[in-house]
Amino acid sequence: MSFSANICFERIFPQLIPLNEKLTQFRGFISALGEEFEVMLHLENGNLQLQGSWRLQQLLKPCHEAVVQSLKQSPELNIFLLELKDLLEKQLRQTKLRREILLPPPQYYSALLSHIAQSGWDKVEYVDPDLNTLHLRAKDENGRLHILQLHLPREYPKKPPVCSADLPEDFVFKWLTTSSLQDILEQFQTKLCFFQDFWMCMDEIDSSCWVLEPEKPRRKDCKRRLVLATNGSVQISVNPQCHRSIPECQFLGAERVIGPFRDNFNQNLEKWDVNSTILTNLKIVLDVKFPSPCSSNKEDYVVECGICYSFRLNDALPDKSCNNSHCSQLFHVECLIEWLRSVSTTTQSFSILFGECPYCDMVSHCCYWCSS
Ligand SMILES: [Zn+2]
Ligand SMILES: [Zn+2]
């Protein structure tokens, strides 16, 4: 495809100056939507080379194919330049639109910066480069550090930020169009006050017992699975709103180990005293001396599954034990079901699988249920 510059070129692009008499080199500017873009044009053997400023290159990057196509197909330089101008204007419009959609208005930034200054920059744990996400620090009255995560909408401060924190319940706060970060922090502090005693009770458990689950308790976690003895644990579910009342208790492990604890729990419920901590009550009601991290090894209570030889499997612990009290081997439910299904002598009645324990000979004593 041959290229030529014709005479009306100067009228359409007055800012492009020919650099030679043959009209094969030009230098100057193309304007699009009121913005000027520097270009260099070089015609050689009917081919055109186009060089432009960094900004021009960035703008044309997404439509590179269209520029190449136009370079190939335009019979004359001015037609190509007109098409280039069109493409540029289209890209400029799109960029402007994107900026309007993505970036908040200036008042967003002025309000946010003044609100941060009001609360104190020392409260800021993290802020993302776009100033949309903010992590604020707060200390409770017992010196625990808490992080409040805020995601700010474009309409901030007219619309409230979306907040999340490591709390046992959602952090709900009041927001007016005149509110600021300081108002949220004050409400957050009140919320932290509310949970002080709950966290004190949970901290006491975490420091005095072997906690099998969660592996690393967070402030929001209301459940703990505590070692009672080898092959036996209890999972307590505490209601953070009335944490000193009797928690839901689930006993897990070998029946011969957990049976007596379950019986104690049912018989001693009236001994539960809401003025005592959860741990103190559990000790009395279960009649247990919890194995302590100070005087025992956790490994002694981490009983592996008798099939896969691991403790944690897809977040599940070995919960199912052989019904033979002389065996009491623990298994993951998932492992046990897979094992029983692979054995030809296993029978099934509704959702219950009956089969042999992989560990002991007492076939008649080994029956298991599965939920699937
Ligand atoms: Zn297993
Ligand atoms: Zn067994």
mmCIF file of C-alpha atoms and ligand atoms in Angstrom:
data_model
loop_
_atom_site.group_PDB
_atom_site.id
_atom_site.type_symbol
_atom_site.label_atom_id
_atom_site.label_comp_id
_atom_site.label_asym_id
_atom_site.label_seq_id
_atom_site.Cartn_x
_atom_site.Cartn_y
_atom_site.Cartn_z
ATOM 1 C CA MET A 1 0.000 0.000 0.000
ATOM 2 C CA SER A 2 1.539 3.290 -1.054
ATOM 3 C CA PHE A 3 1.247 6.411 0.997
ATOM 4 C CA SER A 4 1.363 10.033 -0.032
ATOM 5 C CA ALA A 5 0.847 13.389 1.563
ATOM 6 C CA ASN A 6 -1.436 15.633 -0.398
ATOM 7 C CA ILE A 7 -1.827 19.361 -0.486
ATOM 8 C CA CYS A 8 -4.966 19.773 1.717
ATOM 9 C CA PHE A 9 -3.039 18.103 4.525
ATOM 10 C CA GLU A 10 -1.815 21.462 5.881
ATOM 11 C CA ARG A 11 -5.355 22.747 6.200
ATOM 12 C CA ILE A 12 -6.527 19.792 8.298
ATOM 13 C CA PHE A 13 -3.410 19.499 10.452
ATOM 14 C CA PRO A 14 -1.919 22.991 10.629
ATOM 15 C CA GLN A 15 0.298 22.014 13.577
ATOM 16 C CA LEU A 16 2.210 19.438 11.547
ATOM 17 C CA ILE A 17 5.212 21.035 9.893
ATOM 18 C CA PRO A 18 6.934 19.422 6.873
ATOM 19 C CA LEU A 19 10.640 18.880 7.535
ATOM 20 C CA ASN A 20 11.643 18.593 3.854
ATOM 21 C CA GLU A 21 10.513 19.730 0.417
ATOM 22 C CA LYS A 22 9.583 16.213 -0.711
ATOM 23 C CA LEU A 23 6.949 16.181 2.035
ATOM 24 C CA THR A 24 8.150 12.856 3.452
ATOM 25 C CA GLN A 25 8.888 13.967 7.022
ATOM 26 C CA PHE A 26 6.664 15.871 9.417
ATOM 27 C CA ARG A 27 6.887 16.928 12.990
ATOM 28 C CA GLY A 28 4.310 18.621 15.193
ATOM 29 C CA PHE A 29 1.115 18.036 17.091
ATOM 30 C CA ILE A 30 -2.252 16.388 16.592
ATOM 31 C CA SER A 31 -5.028 17.728 18.804
ATOM 32 C CA ALA A 32 -7.825 15.560 20.161
ATOM 33 C CA LEU A 33 -10.505 16.713 22.608
ATOM 34 C CA GLY A 34 -8.454 19.803 23.384
ATOM 35 C CA GLU A 35 -5.272 17.840 24.173
ATOM 36 C CA GLU A 36 -2.105 18.119 22.035
ATOM 37 C CA PHE A 37 -0.068 15.039 21.150
ATOM 38 C CA GLU A 38 3.424 15.292 19.741
ATOM 39 C CA VAL A 39 4.070 13.145 16.635
ATOM 40 C CA MET A 40 6.818 12.443 14.126
ATOM 41 C CA LEU A 41 5.883 11.079 10.695
ATOM 42 C CA HIS A 42 8.273 9.553 8.227
ATOM 43 C CA LEU A 43 7.198 8.439 4.736
ATOM 44 C CA GLU A 44 9.574 6.099 2.996
ATOM 45 C CA ASN A 45 8.885 4.056 -0.151
ATOM 46 C CA GLY A 46 5.157 4.448 0.402
ATOM 47 C CA ASN A 47 5.359 3.196 4.032
ATOM 48 C CA LEU A 48 4.634 5.397 6.985
ATOM 49 C CA GLN A 49 6.436 5.356 10.307
ATOM 50 C CA LEU A 50 4.683 6.968 13.218
ATOM 51 C CA GLN A 51 6.412 8.026 16.420
ATOM 52 C CA GLY A 52 4.665 9.705 19.285
ATOM 53 C CA SER A 53 4.960 10.843 22.882
ATOM 54 C CA TRP A 54 4.729 8.388 25.769
ATOM 55 C CA ARG A 55 1.174 9.532 26.507
ATOM 56 C CA LEU A 56 0.142 8.943 22.920
ATOM 57 C CA GLN A 57 1.635 5.454 22.957
ATOM 58 C CA GLN A 58 -0.171 4.591 26.194
ATOM 59 C CA LEU A 59 -3.490 5.817 24.844
ATOM 60 C CA LEU A 60 -3.151 3.925 21.574
ATOM 61 C CA LYS A 61 -1.930 0.691 23.206
ATOM 62 C CA PRO A 62 -5.419 -0.849 23.538
ATOM 63 C CA CYS A 63 -6.228 -0.110 19.874
ATOM 64 C CA HIS A 64 -2.841 -1.017 18.395
ATOM 65 C CA GLU A 65 -4.463 -3.428 15.878
ATOM 66 C CA ALA A 66 -6.789 -0.704 14.574
ATOM 67 C CA VAL A 67 -3.845 1.699 14.104
ATOM 68 C CA VAL A 68 -1.879 -0.909 12.127
ATOM 69 C CA GLN A 69 -4.965 -1.702 10.037
ATOM 70 C CA SER A 70 -5.503 1.972 9.277
ATOM 71 C CA LEU A 71 -1.816 2.414 8.376
ATOM 72 C CA LYS A 72 -2.155 -0.429 5.867
ATOM 73 C CA GLN A 73 -5.448 0.616 4.338
ATOM 74 C CA SER A 74 -5.394 4.448 4.183
ATOM 75 C CA PRO A 75 -4.585 5.628 0.643
ATOM 76 C CA GLU A 76 -3.397 9.026 1.827
ATOM 77 C CA LEU A 77 -1.670 10.435 4.874
ATOM 78 C CA ASN A 78 -4.478 12.844 5.793
ATOM 79 C CA ILE A 79 -7.030 9.995 5.777
ATOM 80 C CA PHE A 80 -4.818 8.003 8.129
ATOM 81 C CA LEU A 81 -4.337 11.034 10.390
ATOM 82 C CA LEU A 82 -8.077 11.644 10.525
ATOM 83 C CA GLU A 83 -8.631 8.026 11.527
ATOM 84 C CA LEU A 84 -5.852 8.317 14.119
ATOM 85 C CA LYS A 85 -7.533 11.419 15.531
ATOM 86 C CA ASP A 86 -10.826 9.482 15.759
ATOM 87 C CA LEU A 87 -9.181 6.590 17.589
ATOM 88 C CA LEU A 88 -7.451 8.983 19.964
ATOM 89 C CA GLU A 89 -10.686 10.777 20.805
ATOM 90 C CA LYS A 90 -12.446 7.468 21.414
ATOM 91 C CA GLN A 91 -9.671 6.323 23.777
ATOM 92 C CA LEU A 92 -9.674 9.653 25.581
ATOM 93 C CA ARG A 93 -13.435 9.480 26.120
ATOM 94 C CA GLN A 94 -13.164 5.934 27.492
ATOM 95 C CA THR A 95 -10.311 6.831 29.833
ATOM 96 C CA LYS A 96 -12.236 9.811 31.136
ATOM 97 C CA LEU A 97 -15.306 7.622 31.719
ATOM 98 C CA ARG A 98 -13.246 4.991 33.519
ATOM 99 C CA ARG A 99 -11.737 7.631 35.757
ATOM 100 C CA GLU A 100 -15.195 8.965 36.587
ATOM 101 C CA ILE A 101 -16.478 5.480 37.411
ATOM 102 C CA LEU A 102 -13.466 4.304 39.404
ATOM 103 C CA LEU A 103 -12.149 7.313 41.181
ATOM 104 C CA PRO A 104 -14.081 9.121 43.886
ATOM 105 C CA PRO A 105 -14.666 12.880 43.612
ATOM 106 C CA PRO A 106 -12.170 15.332 45.232
ATOM 107 C CA GLN A 107 -14.403 15.888 48.298
ATOM 108 C CA TYR A 108 -13.950 12.183 49.122
ATOM 109 C CA TYR A 109 -10.210 12.670 49.594
ATOM 110 C CA SER A 110 -10.496 15.940 51.487
ATOM 111 C CA ALA A 111 -13.055 14.429 53.903
ATOM 112 C CA LEU A 112 -11.042 11.249 54.382
ATOM 113 C CA LEU A 113 -7.756 13.024 55.043
ATOM 114 C CA SER A 114 -9.323 15.414 57.533
ATOM 115 C CA HIS A 115 -11.069 12.478 59.284
ATOM 116 C CA ILE A 116 -7.790 10.548 59.551
ATOM 117 C CA ALA A 117 -6.045 13.647 60.916
ATOM 118 C CA GLN A 118 -8.858 14.051 63.461
ATOM 119 C CA SER A 119 -8.504 10.437 64.713
ATOM 120 C CA GLY A 120 -4.723 10.556 64.538
ATOM 121 C CA TRP A 121 -2.421 9.015 61.959
ATOM 122 C CA ASP A 122 -1.062 6.733 64.704
ATOM 123 C CA LYS A 123 -4.399 4.867 64.506
ATOM 124 C CA VAL A 124 -3.748 3.905 60.895
ATOM 125 C CA GLU A 125 -2.356 0.385 60.577
ATOM 126 C CA TYR A 126 -2.661 0.205 56.789
ATOM 127 C CA VAL A 127 -4.018 2.211 53.916
ATOM 128 C CA ASP A 128 -4.069 1.011 50.304
ATOM 129 C CA PRO A 129 -2.536 3.181 47.548
ATOM 130 C CA ASP A 130 -6.013 4.082 46.181
ATOM 131 C CA LEU A 131 -7.170 5.238 49.636
ATOM 132 C CA ASN A 132 -10.194 2.941 49.490
ATOM 133 C CA THR A 133 -9.241 0.454 52.188
ATOM 134 C CA LEU A 134 -8.189 1.486 55.638
ATOM 135 C CA HIS A 135 -7.176 -0.585 58.670
ATOM 136 C CA LEU A 136 -7.478 1.207 61.986
ATOM 137 C CA ARG A 137 -5.899 0.164 65.263
ATOM 138 C CA ALA A 138 -7.665 0.102 68.606
ATOM 139 C CA LYS A 139 -6.526 -1.130 72.002
ATOM 140 C CA ASP A 140 -9.030 -2.501 74.485
ATOM 141 C CA GLU A 141 -8.871 -1.783 78.216
ATOM 142 C CA ASN A 142 -6.797 -4.938 78.789
ATOM 143 C CA GLY A 143 -4.219 -3.940 76.208
ATOM 144 C CA ARG A 144 -5.315 -6.331 73.426
ATOM 145 C CA LEU A 145 -4.758 -4.905 69.973
ATOM 146 C CA HIS A 146 -7.699 -4.972 67.533
ATOM 147 C CA ILE A 147 -7.850 -4.043 63.871
ATOM 148 C CA LEU A 148 -10.921 -2.521 62.280
ATOM 149 C CA GLN A 149 -11.001 -2.917 58.513
ATOM 150 C CA LEU A 150 -12.892 -0.283 56.544
ATOM 151 C CA HIS A 151 -13.769 -0.203 52.902
ATOM 152 C CA LEU A 152 -14.878 3.261 51.840
ATOM 153 C CA PRO A 153 -17.502 3.816 49.152
ATOM 154 C CA ARG A 154 -17.009 6.551 46.531
ATOM 155 C CA GLU A 155 -19.810 8.477 48.211
ATOM 156 C CA TYR A 156 -17.956 8.658 51.538
ATOM 157 C CA PRO A 157 -18.732 10.397 53.900
ATOM 158 C CA LYS A 158 -22.337 10.590 52.695
ATOM 159 C CA LYS A 159 -22.427 6.797 52.703
ATOM 160 C CA PRO A 160 -20.820 4.816 55.554
ATOM 161 C CA PRO A 161 -17.770 2.581 55.136
ATOM 162 C CA VAL A 162 -18.208 -1.172 55.151
ATOM 163 C CA CYS A 163 -16.525 -2.388 58.336
ATOM 164 C CA SER A 164 -15.255 -5.747 59.479
ATOM 165 C CA ALA A 165 -13.338 -6.828 62.537
ATOM 166 C CA ASP A 166 -12.298 -9.934 64.425
ATOM 167 C CA LEU A 167 -15.326 -9.888 66.739
ATOM 168 C CA PRO A 168 -17.710 -12.678 67.793
ATOM 169 C CA GLU A 169 -20.521 -10.797 66.029
ATOM 170 C CA ASP A 170 -20.879 -8.339 63.143
ATOM 171 C CA PHE A 171 -19.794 -4.823 63.963
ATOM 172 C CA VAL A 172 -22.909 -2.714 63.450
ATOM 173 C CA PHE A 173 -22.538 1.038 63.899
ATOM 174 C CA LYS A 174 -24.590 4.209 63.552
ATOM 175 C CA TRP A 175 -23.631 6.601 60.755
ATOM 176 C CA LEU A 176 -24.878 10.078 59.836
ATOM 177 C CA THR A 177 -23.736 12.102 56.826
ATOM 178 C CA THR A 178 -21.825 14.252 59.330
ATOM 179 C CA SER A 179 -20.100 11.264 60.952
ATOM 180 C CA SER A 180 -16.373 10.656 60.774
ATOM 181 C CA LEU A 181 -13.877 7.870 61.410
ATOM 182 C CA GLN A 182 -13.644 9.030 65.002
ATOM 183 C CA ASP A 183 -17.355 8.202 65.506
ATOM 184 C CA ILE A 184 -16.770 4.683 64.215
ATOM 185 C CA LEU A 185 -13.716 4.220 66.410
ATOM 186 C CA GLU A 186 -15.668 5.301 69.492
ATOM 187 C CA GLN A 187 -18.443 2.813 68.718
ATOM 188 C CA PHE A 188 -15.833 0.143 68.064
ATOM 189 C CA GLN A 189 -14.261 0.839 71.460
ATOM 190 C CA THR A 190 -17.681 0.398 73.122
ATOM 191 C CA LYS A 191 -18.063 -2.931 71.334
ATOM 192 C CA LEU A 192 -14.605 -4.011 72.547
ATOM 193 C CA CYS A 193 -15.630 -3.139 76.116
ATOM 194 C CA PHE A 194 -18.662 -5.391 75.790
ATOM 195 C CA PHE A 195 -16.523 -8.450 74.981
ATOM 196 C CA GLN A 196 -13.815 -7.965 77.634
ATOM 197 C CA ASP A 197 -15.148 -10.586 80.001
ATOM 198 C CA PHE A 198 -15.876 -13.036 77.178
ATOM 199 C CA TRP A 199 -12.270 -12.733 75.954
ATOM 200 C CA MET A 200 -10.954 -13.004 79.492
ATOM 201 C CA CYS A 201 -12.834 -16.323 79.896
ATOM 202 C CA MET A 202 -11.638 -17.616 76.510
ATOM 203 C CA ASP A 203 -8.034 -16.515 77.181
ATOM 204 C CA GLU A 204 -8.121 -18.388 80.483
ATOM 205 C CA ILE A 205 -9.203 -21.561 78.644
ATOM 206 C CA ASP A 206 -6.570 -21.097 75.908
ATOM 207 C CA SER A 207 -3.755 -20.706 78.410
ATOM 208 C CA SER A 208 -4.840 -23.486 80.779
ATOM 209 C CA CYS A 209 -5.989 -26.261 78.421
ATOM 210 C CA TRP A 210 -4.825 -28.057 75.306
ATOM 211 C CA VAL A 211 -6.992 -26.608 72.540
ATOM 212 C CA LEU A 212 -7.265 -29.003 69.588
ATOM 213 C CA GLU A 213 -9.527 -26.714 67.583
ATOM 214 C CA PRO A 214 -9.336 -24.062 66.331
ATOM 215 C CA GLU A 215 -5.615 -24.442 65.727
ATOM 216 C CA LYS A 216 -5.075 -20.718 66.318
ATOM 217 C CA PRO A 217 -8.116 -19.242 68.046
ATOM 218 C CA ARG A 218 -9.154 -15.771 66.847
ATOM 219 C CA ARG A 219 -11.095 -13.215 68.852
ATOM 220 C CA LYS A 220 -14.239 -14.089 66.914
ATOM 221 C CA ASP A 221 -14.041 -17.828 67.713
ATOM 222 C CA CYS A 222 -16.672 -18.975 70.189
ATOM 223 C CA LYS A 223 -15.881 -22.680 69.953
ATOM 224 C CA ARG A 224 -13.039 -24.596 71.551
ATOM 225 C CA ARG A 225 -12.262 -28.273 71.384
ATOM 226 C CA LEU A 226 -10.460 -29.159 74.610
ATOM 227 C CA VAL A 227 -8.536 -32.259 75.534
ATOM 228 C CA LEU A 228 -10.199 -34.137 78.411
ATOM 229 C CA ALA A 229 -7.874 -37.139 78.348
ATOM 230 C CA THR A 230 -6.142 -39.331 75.772
ATOM 231 C CA ASN A 231 -8.741 -40.300 73.138
ATOM 232 C CA GLY A 232 -11.334 -37.908 74.522
ATOM 233 C CA SER A 233 -12.198 -34.241 74.028
ATOM 234 C CA VAL A 234 -15.082 -31.859 74.531
ATOM 235 C CA GLN A 235 -16.160 -29.151 72.105
ATOM 236 C CA ILE A 236 -17.734 -26.179 73.838
ATOM 237 C CA SER A 237 -19.802 -23.582 71.954
ATOM 238 C CA VAL A 238 -20.040 -20.370 73.957
ATOM 239 C CA ASN A 239 -22.713 -17.767 73.353
ATOM 240 C CA PRO A 240 -20.742 -14.464 73.390
ATOM 241 C CA GLN A 241 -23.879 -12.530 74.408
ATOM 242 C CA CYS A 242 -24.228 -14.500 77.659
ATOM 243 C CA HIS A 243 -20.904 -16.271 77.816
ATOM 244 C CA ARG A 244 -21.017 -17.210 81.475
ATOM 245 C CA SER A 245 -24.118 -19.362 81.041
ATOM 246 C CA ILE A 246 -23.802 -23.096 80.273
ATOM 247 C CA PRO A 247 -22.189 -23.622 76.856
ATOM 248 C CA GLU A 248 -23.268 -26.288 74.402
ATOM 249 C CA CYS A 249 -21.007 -29.289 74.950
ATOM 250 C CA GLN A 250 -20.243 -32.083 72.509
ATOM 251 C CA PHE A 251 -18.139 -34.988 73.685
ATOM 252 C CA LEU A 252 -15.874 -36.558 71.074
ATOM 253 C CA GLY A 253 -13.673 -39.627 71.128
ATOM 254 C CA ALA A 254 -13.673 -43.141 72.549
ATOM 255 C CA GLU A 255 -16.885 -43.877 74.423
ATOM 256 C CA ARG A 256 -15.112 -45.422 77.432
ATOM 257 C CA VAL A 257 -13.204 -42.128 77.863
ATOM 258 C CA ILE A 258 -15.910 -39.567 77.197
ATOM 259 C CA GLY A 259 -18.883 -41.511 78.644
ATOM 260 C CA PRO A 260 -18.073 -40.698 82.306
ATOM 261 C CA PHE A 261 -17.529 -36.991 81.473
ATOM 262 C CA ARG A 262 -20.863 -36.828 79.655
ATOM 263 C CA ASP A 263 -22.566 -38.423 82.693
ATOM 264 C CA ASN A 264 -20.897 -35.923 85.062
ATOM 265 C CA PHE A 265 -21.991 -33.036 82.836
ATOM 266 C CA ASN A 266 -25.640 -34.144 82.858
ATOM 267 C CA GLN A 267 -25.675 -34.810 86.604
ATOM 268 C CA ASN A 268 -23.865 -31.645 87.748
ATOM 269 C CA LEU A 269 -25.520 -28.996 85.583
ATOM 270 C CA GLU A 270 -27.113 -27.312 88.605
ATOM 271 C CA LYS A 271 -23.609 -26.660 89.943
ATOM 272 C CA TRP A 272 -22.950 -24.235 87.077
ATOM 273 C CA ASP A 273 -22.411 -20.803 88.612
ATOM 274 C CA VAL A 274 -22.646 -17.758 86.331
ATOM 275 C CA ASN A 275 -20.377 -15.817 88.703
ATOM 276 C CA SER A 276 -17.496 -18.167 87.946
ATOM 277 C CA THR A 277 -15.525 -18.330 84.722
ATOM 278 C CA ILE A 278 -16.281 -20.932 82.062
ATOM 279 C CA LEU A 279 -13.126 -22.887 82.903
ATOM 280 C CA THR A 280 -13.853 -23.026 86.623
ATOM 281 C CA ASN A 281 -17.389 -24.227 85.911
ATOM 282 C CA LEU A 282 -16.225 -26.862 83.414
ATOM 283 C CA LYS A 283 -13.761 -28.256 85.946
ATOM 284 C CA ILE A 284 -16.512 -28.591 88.563
ATOM 285 C CA VAL A 285 -19.323 -29.809 86.334
ATOM 286 C CA LEU A 286 -17.249 -32.319 84.333
ATOM 287 C CA ASP A 287 -15.196 -33.230 87.408
ATOM 288 C CA VAL A 288 -12.071 -33.009 85.298
ATOM 289 C CA LYS A 289 -8.513 -31.872 85.733
ATOM 290 C CA PHE A 290 -7.770 -30.600 82.239
ATOM 291 C CA PRO A 291 -4.323 -31.697 81.003
ATOM 292 C CA SER A 292 -2.359 -28.458 81.171
ATOM 293 C CA PRO A 293 0.170 -27.052 78.684
ATOM 294 C CA CYS A 294 2.450 -26.409 81.696
ATOM 295 C CA SER A 295 2.739 -30.053 82.690
ATOM 296 C CA SER A 296 2.049 -32.141 79.565
ATOM 297 C CA ASN A 297 2.829 -32.437 75.865
ATOM 298 C CA LYS A 298 0.145 -31.767 73.306
ATOM 299 C CA GLU A 299 1.465 -34.681 71.195
ATOM 300 C CA ASP A 300 0.319 -37.068 73.948
ATOM 301 C CA TYR A 301 -3.273 -36.081 73.204
ATOM 302 C CA VAL A 302 -3.066 -35.630 69.457
ATOM 303 C CA VAL A 303 -4.250 -39.127 68.527
ATOM 304 C CA GLU A 304 -3.814 -39.870 64.850
ATOM 305 C CA CYS A 305 -6.417 -41.516 62.675
ATOM 306 C CA GLY A 306 -5.862 -45.300 62.566
ATOM 307 C CA ILE A 307 -6.264 -45.329 58.797
ATOM 308 C CA CYS A 308 -4.485 -42.305 57.317
ATOM 309 C CA TYR A 309 -2.141 -41.759 60.311
ATOM 310 C CA SER A 310 -2.722 -38.012 60.263
ATOM 311 C CA PHE A 311 -4.456 -35.825 62.822
ATOM 312 C CA ARG A 312 -6.018 -33.112 60.689
ATOM 313 C CA LEU A 313 -7.663 -34.130 57.414
ATOM 314 C CA ASN A 314 -9.454 -31.392 55.422
ATOM 315 C CA ASP A 315 -10.013 -29.586 58.746
ATOM 316 C CA ALA A 316 -11.577 -32.700 60.321
ATOM 317 C CA LEU A 317 -10.123 -34.445 63.363
ATOM 318 C CA PRO A 318 -10.385 -38.181 64.128
ATOM 319 C CA ASP A 319 -13.808 -38.216 65.799
ATOM 320 C CA LYS A 320 -15.090 -41.735 65.279
ATOM 321 C CA SER A 321 -13.913 -44.426 67.652
ATOM 322 C CA CYS A 322 -14.150 -48.219 67.522
ATOM 323 C CA ASN A 323 -17.065 -49.410 69.662
ATOM 324 C CA ASN A 324 -14.904 -52.102 71.220
ATOM 325 C CA SER A 325 -13.822 -50.582 74.546
ATOM 326 C CA HIS A 326 -10.605 -52.631 74.479
ATOM 327 C CA CYS A 327 -9.693 -51.061 71.109
ATOM 328 C CA SER A 328 -11.236 -47.540 71.039
ATOM 329 C CA GLN A 329 -9.078 -46.639 68.028
ATOM 330 C CA LEU A 330 -9.986 -43.249 66.556
ATOM 331 C CA PHE A 331 -10.629 -42.584 62.841
ATOM 332 C CA HIS A 332 -11.689 -39.721 60.600
ATOM 333 C CA VAL A 333 -15.302 -40.346 59.569
ATOM 334 C CA GLU A 334 -14.238 -39.885 55.940
ATOM 335 C CA CYS A 335 -11.409 -42.452 56.222
ATOM 336 C CA LEU A 336 -13.636 -44.953 58.003
ATOM 337 C CA ILE A 337 -16.398 -44.756 55.401
ATOM 338 C CA GLU A 338 -13.881 -45.246 52.610
ATOM 339 C CA TRP A 339 -12.327 -48.204 54.435
ATOM 340 C CA LEU A 340 -15.690 -49.885 55.161
ATOM 341 C CA ARG A 341 -16.855 -49.445 51.555
ATOM 342 C CA SER A 342 -13.687 -51.148 50.339
ATOM 343 C CA VAL A 343 -14.295 -54.247 52.476
ATOM 344 C CA SER A 344 -16.567 -56.900 50.899
ATOM 345 C CA THR A 345 -18.018 -58.072 54.228
ATOM 346 C CA THR A 346 -19.414 -54.619 55.087
ATOM 347 C CA THR A 347 -23.200 -54.373 55.082
ATOM 348 C CA GLN A 348 -25.381 -51.298 54.986
ATOM 349 C CA SER A 349 -28.756 -50.615 56.563
ATOM 350 C CA PHE A 350 -30.152 -47.199 55.614
ATOM 351 C CA SER A 351 -27.349 -44.770 56.413
ATOM 352 C CA ILE A 352 -25.497 -47.133 58.748
ATOM 353 C CA LEU A 353 -22.487 -49.132 57.640
ATOM 354 C CA PHE A 354 -21.684 -52.301 59.615
ATOM 355 C CA GLY A 355 -18.191 -53.693 59.260
ATOM 356 C CA GLU A 356 -14.992 -54.786 60.875
ATOM 357 C CA CYS A 357 -12.646 -52.440 62.686
ATOM 358 C CA PRO A 358 -9.324 -52.319 60.841
ATOM 359 C CA TYR A 359 -7.604 -52.694 64.238
ATOM 360 C CA CYS A 360 -9.283 -55.345 66.381
ATOM 361 C CA ASP A 361 -10.739 -58.810 65.877
ATOM 362 C CA MET A 362 -14.012 -58.169 67.648
ATOM 363 C CA VAL A 363 -16.068 -57.948 64.527
ATOM 364 C CA SER A 364 -19.441 -58.099 66.258
ATOM 365 C CA HIS A 365 -18.610 -55.038 68.349
ATOM 366 C CA CYS A 366 -17.562 -52.895 65.446
ATOM 367 C CA CYS A 367 -20.408 -51.134 63.798
ATOM 368 C CA TYR A 368 -20.233 -47.603 62.512
ATOM 369 C CA TRP A 369 -22.619 -45.092 61.204
ATOM 370 C CA CYS A 370 -22.100 -42.674 58.400
ATOM 371 C CA SER A 371 -24.144 -39.691 57.440
ATOM 372 C CA SER A 372 -24.053 -40.182 53.670
HETATM 373 ZN ZN ZN B 1 -7.862 -40.532 58.515
HETATM 374 ZN ZN ZN B 2 -11.551 -51.776 66.991
#
